[in-house]
Amino acid sequence: MESQFRALLEATVLAASEVMPAEGRDLSELLESRDGPAGLITSQQTPRASREDHLLFWLQRNIDEGRVSFWVEQLKRLAATQTDARMVLVTDPDYPECLRRSYDRPPFLFERGEILSGDRRAVAIVGSRMASKAAIKATIAVAEEAVRARVTVVSGLASGVDSHAHRTAIECDGRTIAVIGAGIDADPRLDGDHPLADAIVRAGALVSQFRPGSPPTRSTFPARNAVISGLSVASLIMEASERSGTRSELDASIRQGRPVYFWLPAFHKARWAELIVDSGSARFFESFEDVKNDFMNADLPC
C-alpha cells in the first residue's frame, strides 16, 4: 500500500509539473510547504491565505486525472527498462542538500547511480563542446587534482570539456555526477557518449530534472546548467564564448551565490569575462591549487 501511494504521489507531481503556471521552483516551494507533496492529493475546497495555498488549490483543479494515470504507467515502464533509475522529490531526505538550498531547485530529480553525502564537496568543471587542445589538457589536470583532494567532479556529459572532466575523474577512481539535458531514459548518444554514461553511473550518478521521455531541446540544456551549479560548491569555467551554453551555467552559479572561476589562459583577452571578474562575481585561476583553499576550507553552502 505504501509503495502504491508513493507511485501515485510521484505521478501526481509529474502531472502537476505539466500544468504549472510558472517556474519549477514554485512547485518545489509548494511541495516543501506545510501540506507537503501529499497536499496535491488531499482535497482542499477553497484557497487559504498564503501564495502556496492558492497555487495548491489551482493545481488541484487543473491536474488531469488521465495524466496522473499516464505517469503511473510511464513510471512502471521506466522501472522495467531502467532498473537502476529512481525519482527523488525535493522533500526526500536523499535529495542533494546543496541543490535543495539553491534558488532554482527543481521539484524532482531522476537519478541513475547514487549521490552520496560526500558529494556535497563537489566542483563543476564545464566548458565548450569545441574546446581547444590547451583547454582539454587543463581540464584533465584540474579534474585529476580535484579527485586527489577528494572532490566530486560535476559536469554535463557533453563532448569537449564536460566529457573529459567526467572521464578523468573515473580514470582516477574519483566520484563524478553528470546532469543531462533530457529525460533519464534518453539515449546519451544524442548529446554525449553512451559508454561514458554507463561508467558515470558506476562512479557516481547520472541526473535529470526532466520528466521521463523528454527529448533534448535548446532550452533544456540551459535549464540543466542550474542543476550543475546547484550541485557544486564552485564552478570552474575552462573555455566558453560570451553567448555559449556555458555562460548560463556561470550565471546560475552567480545567482545561487556559488563561486565562479575562469581559466585565465582562455579568458585573459575576453572582455566580457573581465567585466564579470571586475564586478567581483568571479575570479581567474590557472590551476586547481589556485582555487582549492577558497572552498575546501570554507563553510559549505549545504
Coordinates of C-alpha atoms in Angstrom, one line a residue:
M1 CA 0.0 0.0 0.0
E2 CA 2.8 2.4 0.9
S3 CA 4.6 1.7 -2.5
Q4 CA 1.3 2.3 -4.3
F5 CA 0.8 5.6 -2.6
R6 CA 4.3 6.6 -3.4
A7 CA 3.7 5.8 -7.1
L8 CA 0.5 7.8 -7.1
L9 CA 2.4 10.7 -5.4
E10 CA 5.2 10.7 -7.9
A11 CA 2.8 10.5 -10.8
T12 CA 0.7 13.4 -9.4
V13 CA 3.9 15.6 -9.0
L14 CA 4.8 14.8 -12.7
A15 CA 1.2 15.7 -13.8
A16 CA 1.4 18.9 -11.7
S17 CA 4.7 19.9 -13.4
E18 CA 2.9 19.8 -16.8
V19 CA 0.4 22.4 -15.8
M20 CA 2.4 24.7 -13.6
P21 CA 1.6 28.3 -14.4
A22 CA 5.2 29.4 -13.7
E23 CA 8.7 28.0 -12.9
G24 CA 9.6 24.7 -11.4
R25 CA 10.9 26.3 -8.3
D26 CA 7.4 27.4 -7.4
L27 CA 6.4 23.7 -7.4
S28 CA 9.4 23.0 -5.2
E29 CA 8.2 25.6 -2.7
L30 CA 4.7 24.2 -2.7
L31 CA 6.0 20.6 -2.1
E32 CA 8.1 22.0 0.8
S33 CA 5.1 23.8 2.4
R34 CA 3.1 22.5 5.3
D35 CA 0.9 20.1 3.3
G36 CA 3.9 18.6 1.5
P37 CA 3.6 16.5 -1.7
A38 CA 0.5 14.7 -0.3
G39 CA -1.2 18.1 -0.4
L40 CA -1.6 17.6 -4.1
I41 CA -3.8 14.6 -3.5
T42 CA -5.6 15.8 -0.3
S43 CA -8.9 17.6 -1.1
Q44 CA -9.0 21.4 -0.5
Q45 CA -12.3 23.1 -1.1
T46 CA -11.1 26.8 -1.0
P47 CA -7.8 28.5 -1.1
R48 CA -6.4 29.7 2.2
A49 CA -4.3 32.8 2.8
S50 CA -0.8 32.0 1.5
R51 CA 0.6 32.1 -2.0
E52 CA 1.3 28.4 -1.8
D53 CA -2.3 27.7 -0.8
H54 CA -3.6 29.5 -3.8
L55 CA -1.2 27.6 -6.1
L56 CA -2.2 24.3 -4.5
F57 CA -5.9 25.0 -5.0
W58 CA -5.3 25.9 -8.6
L59 CA -3.3 22.7 -9.3
Q60 CA -5.9 20.5 -7.6
R61 CA -8.5 21.9 -10.0
N62 CA -6.3 21.6 -13.1
I63 CA -4.3 18.4 -12.7
D64 CA -5.7 15.9 -15.3
E65 CA -6.5 12.6 -13.7
G66 CA -5.8 11.0 -17.1
R67 CA -2.3 12.4 -17.0
V68 CA -1.8 11.0 -13.5
S69 CA -2.7 7.6 -14.8
F70 CA -0.4 8.1 -17.8
W71 CA 2.5 8.9 -15.5
V72 CA 1.7 5.9 -13.2
E73 CA 2.2 3.7 -16.3
Q74 CA 5.2 5.6 -17.5
L75 CA 6.9 5.1 -14.2
K76 CA 6.2 1.4 -14.3
R77 CA 7.7 1.3 -17.8
L78 CA 10.8 3.2 -16.5
A79 CA 11.2 0.8 -13.6
A80 CA 11.1 -2.1 -16.1
T81 CA 13.5 -0.7 -18.7
Q82 CA 15.8 1.4 -16.4
T83 CA 16.0 -0.8 -13.3
D84 CA 18.6 1.5 -11.7
A85 CA 16.6 4.7 -12.2
R86 CA 14.6 6.3 -9.4
M87 CA 12.6 9.5 -8.8
V88 CA 13.7 11.8 -5.9
L89 CA 11.4 14.5 -4.7
V90 CA 12.7 17.8 -3.3
T91 CA 11.2 16.8 0.1
D92 CA 13.0 13.4 0.2
P93 CA 15.9 13.0 2.7
D94 CA 18.2 11.9 -0.1
Y95 CA 17.6 14.9 -2.4
P96 CA 21.0 16.5 -2.7
E97 CA 21.4 19.1 0.0
C98 CA 23.5 21.6 -2.0
L99 CA 20.8 21.6 -4.7
R100 CA 18.0 21.9 -2.1
R101 CA 19.5 25.1 -0.8
S102 CA 19.8 26.7 -4.3
Y103 CA 17.4 29.3 -5.6
D104 CA 16.1 27.4 -8.6
R105 CA 16.0 23.8 -7.2
P106 CA 13.8 21.5 -9.4
P107 CA 10.9 19.8 -7.6
F108 CA 12.2 16.4 -8.6
L109 CA 15.2 14.6 -10.0
F110 CA 15.6 11.3 -11.7
E111 CA 18.8 9.5 -10.8
R112 CA 20.8 6.5 -12.1
G113 CA 23.6 5.6 -9.7
E114 CA 23.8 7.2 -6.3
I115 CA 24.6 10.7 -4.9
L116 CA 26.4 10.3 -1.6
S117 CA 26.7 12.6 1.4
G118 CA 30.4 13.1 0.5
D119 CA 29.3 14.6 -2.9
R120 CA 28.4 17.8 -1.1
R121 CA 32.0 18.8 -1.7
A122 CA 31.8 19.0 -5.4
V123 CA 33.1 21.3 -8.2
A124 CA 31.6 21.9 -11.6
I125 CA 34.1 21.7 -14.4
V126 CA 32.4 23.0 -17.6
G127 CA 33.2 24.5 -20.9
S128 CA 32.9 24.4 -24.7
R129 CA 32.0 21.4 -26.7
M130 CA 34.6 22.5 -29.3
A131 CA 37.3 23.1 -26.7
S132 CA 40.9 23.8 -27.7
K133 CA 43.6 21.3 -27.0
A134 CA 45.0 23.6 -24.3
A135 CA 41.6 23.8 -22.5
I136 CA 41.2 20.0 -22.7
K137 CA 44.7 19.5 -21.3
A138 CA 43.9 21.9 -18.5
T139 CA 40.6 20.2 -17.8
I140 CA 42.3 16.9 -17.4
A141 CA 44.8 18.4 -15.0
V142 CA 42.2 20.2 -12.9
A143 CA 39.9 17.1 -12.7
E144 CA 42.9 15.0 -11.6
E145 CA 43.7 17.5 -8.8
A146 CA 40.1 17.6 -7.7
V147 CA 40.0 13.8 -7.3
R148 CA 43.2 13.9 -5.3
A149 CA 41.5 16.4 -3.0
R150 CA 38.5 14.0 -2.7
V151 CA 36.3 16.5 -4.5
T152 CA 33.5 15.2 -6.7
V153 CA 33.5 16.4 -10.3
V154 CA 30.2 17.6 -11.7
S155 CA 29.6 18.4 -15.4
G156 CA 27.1 18.0 -18.2
L157 CA 28.2 14.9 -20.2
A158 CA 28.5 16.9 -23.4
S159 CA 31.5 16.5 -25.7
G160 CA 34.6 18.6 -25.1
V161 CA 35.4 19.9 -21.6
D162 CA 32.4 18.0 -20.0
S163 CA 33.3 14.5 -21.2
H164 CA 37.0 14.9 -20.4
A165 CA 36.2 16.1 -16.9
H166 CA 34.0 13.0 -16.3
R167 CA 36.3 10.6 -17.9
T168 CA 39.3 11.9 -16.0
A169 CA 37.5 11.6 -12.6
I170 CA 36.6 8.0 -13.4
E171 CA 40.1 7.0 -14.6
C172 CA 41.5 8.5 -11.3
D173 CA 39.0 6.4 -9.3
G174 CA 37.1 9.5 -8.2
R175 CA 33.5 10.5 -8.0
T176 CA 31.6 12.2 -10.8
I177 CA 28.0 13.4 -11.4
A178 CA 26.6 14.1 -14.9
V179 CA 23.5 16.3 -15.3
I180 CA 21.8 15.7 -18.7
G181 CA 19.5 17.9 -20.7
A182 CA 16.9 15.3 -21.4
G183 CA 14.9 12.6 -19.6
I184 CA 16.8 10.0 -17.7
D185 CA 15.8 7.4 -20.3
A186 CA 17.0 9.4 -23.2
D187 CA 19.8 7.9 -25.4
P188 CA 23.0 9.6 -24.1
R189 CA 24.4 9.4 -27.7
L190 CA 22.0 12.3 -28.5
D191 CA 24.5 14.6 -26.7
G192 CA 27.3 12.6 -25.2
D193 CA 28.9 9.2 -25.0
H194 CA 26.9 6.1 -24.2
P195 CA 29.7 4.0 -22.6
L196 CA 30.8 7.1 -20.6
A197 CA 27.3 7.5 -19.3
D198 CA 27.3 3.9 -18.0
A199 CA 30.7 4.4 -16.4
I200 CA 29.4 7.5 -14.7
V201 CA 26.5 5.6 -13.2
R202 CA 29.1 3.2 -11.7
A203 CA 31.3 6.0 -10.4
G204 CA 28.6 8.4 -9.2
A205 CA 25.3 9.3 -10.7
L206 CA 23.5 10.4 -13.9
V207 CA 20.9 13.0 -13.1
S208 CA 17.9 14.5 -14.9
Q209 CA 15.4 17.2 -13.8
F210 CA 13.1 16.4 -16.7
R211 CA 10.2 14.0 -17.0
P212 CA 10.9 10.6 -18.5
G213 CA 10.8 10.6 -22.2
S214 CA 11.7 14.2 -22.5
P215 CA 13.9 14.9 -25.6
P216 CA 16.8 17.3 -25.5
T217 CA 16.0 20.8 -26.8
R218 CA 17.7 24.2 -27.0
S219 CA 16.2 25.2 -23.7
T220 CA 16.7 22.0 -21.7
F221 CA 20.5 22.4 -21.6
P222 CA 20.5 25.9 -20.1
A223 CA 17.9 24.7 -17.6
R224 CA 20.1 21.7 -16.6
N225 CA 23.1 24.1 -16.1
A226 CA 21.4 25.5 -13.0
V227 CA 21.4 22.0 -11.6
I228 CA 25.1 21.5 -12.4
S229 CA 25.9 24.7 -10.4
G230 CA 23.4 23.8 -7.7
L231 CA 25.1 20.5 -7.0
S232 CA 28.5 22.2 -6.8
V233 CA 30.3 24.3 -4.2
A234 CA 32.1 26.2 -7.0
S235 CA 32.2 26.3 -10.9
L236 CA 35.3 26.3 -12.9
I237 CA 34.8 27.6 -16.5
M238 CA 37.5 26.2 -18.7
E239 CA 36.6 27.8 -22.0
A240 CA 33.5 29.4 -23.4
S241 CA 32.2 32.2 -25.6
E242 CA 30.1 35.1 -24.3
R243 CA 26.8 33.6 -25.6
S244 CA 27.5 29.9 -25.2
G245 CA 25.5 27.5 -23.1
T246 CA 28.3 27.5 -20.6
R247 CA 27.5 31.2 -19.9
S248 CA 24.1 30.1 -18.5
E249 CA 25.9 27.8 -16.0
L250 CA 28.1 30.6 -14.7
D251 CA 25.1 32.9 -14.5
A252 CA 23.3 30.3 -12.4
S253 CA 26.3 29.9 -10.1
I254 CA 26.4 33.7 -9.5
R255 CA 22.6 33.7 -8.9
Q256 CA 23.0 30.9 -6.4
G257 CA 25.8 32.6 -4.6
R258 CA 28.4 30.0 -5.6
P259 CA 32.0 31.0 -6.5
V260 CA 32.9 31.1 -10.2
Y261 CA 36.4 30.9 -11.7
F262 CA 37.6 31.5 -15.3
W263 CA 40.6 29.6 -16.5
L264 CA 42.9 32.5 -17.2
P265 CA 44.7 31.3 -20.4
A266 CA 41.3 31.0 -22.1
F267 CA 39.8 34.2 -20.9
H268 CA 42.6 36.8 -20.4
K269 CA 41.5 38.6 -23.6
A270 CA 37.8 38.1 -23.2
R271 CA 36.4 41.5 -22.2
W272 CA 33.0 40.1 -21.1
A273 CA 34.8 37.8 -18.6
E274 CA 37.0 40.6 -17.4
L275 CA 33.9 42.6 -16.7
I276 CA 32.4 39.8 -14.6
V277 CA 35.7 39.5 -12.7
D278 CA 35.9 43.3 -12.2
S279 CA 32.3 43.2 -10.7
G280 CA 33.5 40.8 -8.0
S281 CA 31.3 37.9 -9.2
A282 CA 34.1 35.7 -10.4
R283 CA 37.9 35.3 -10.3
F284 CA 40.6 34.0 -12.7
F285 CA 42.6 30.8 -11.9
E286 CA 45.3 28.8 -13.6
S287 CA 45.3 25.5 -11.6
F288 CA 43.2 23.8 -9.0
E289 CA 45.6 24.9 -6.3
D290 CA 44.6 28.5 -7.1
V291 CA 41.0 27.8 -6.0
K292 CA 41.2 24.8 -3.7
N293 CA 41.6 26.8 -0.5
D294 CA 38.8 29.2 -1.4
F295 CA 36.2 26.5 -0.9
M296 CA 37.9 23.5 0.7
N297 CA 38.4 25.4 3.9
A298 CA 35.3 27.5 3.7
D299 CA 31.8 26.6 5.1
L300 CA 29.9 24.6 2.5
P301 CA 26.7 26.1 1.2
C302 CA 24.9 22.9 2.2

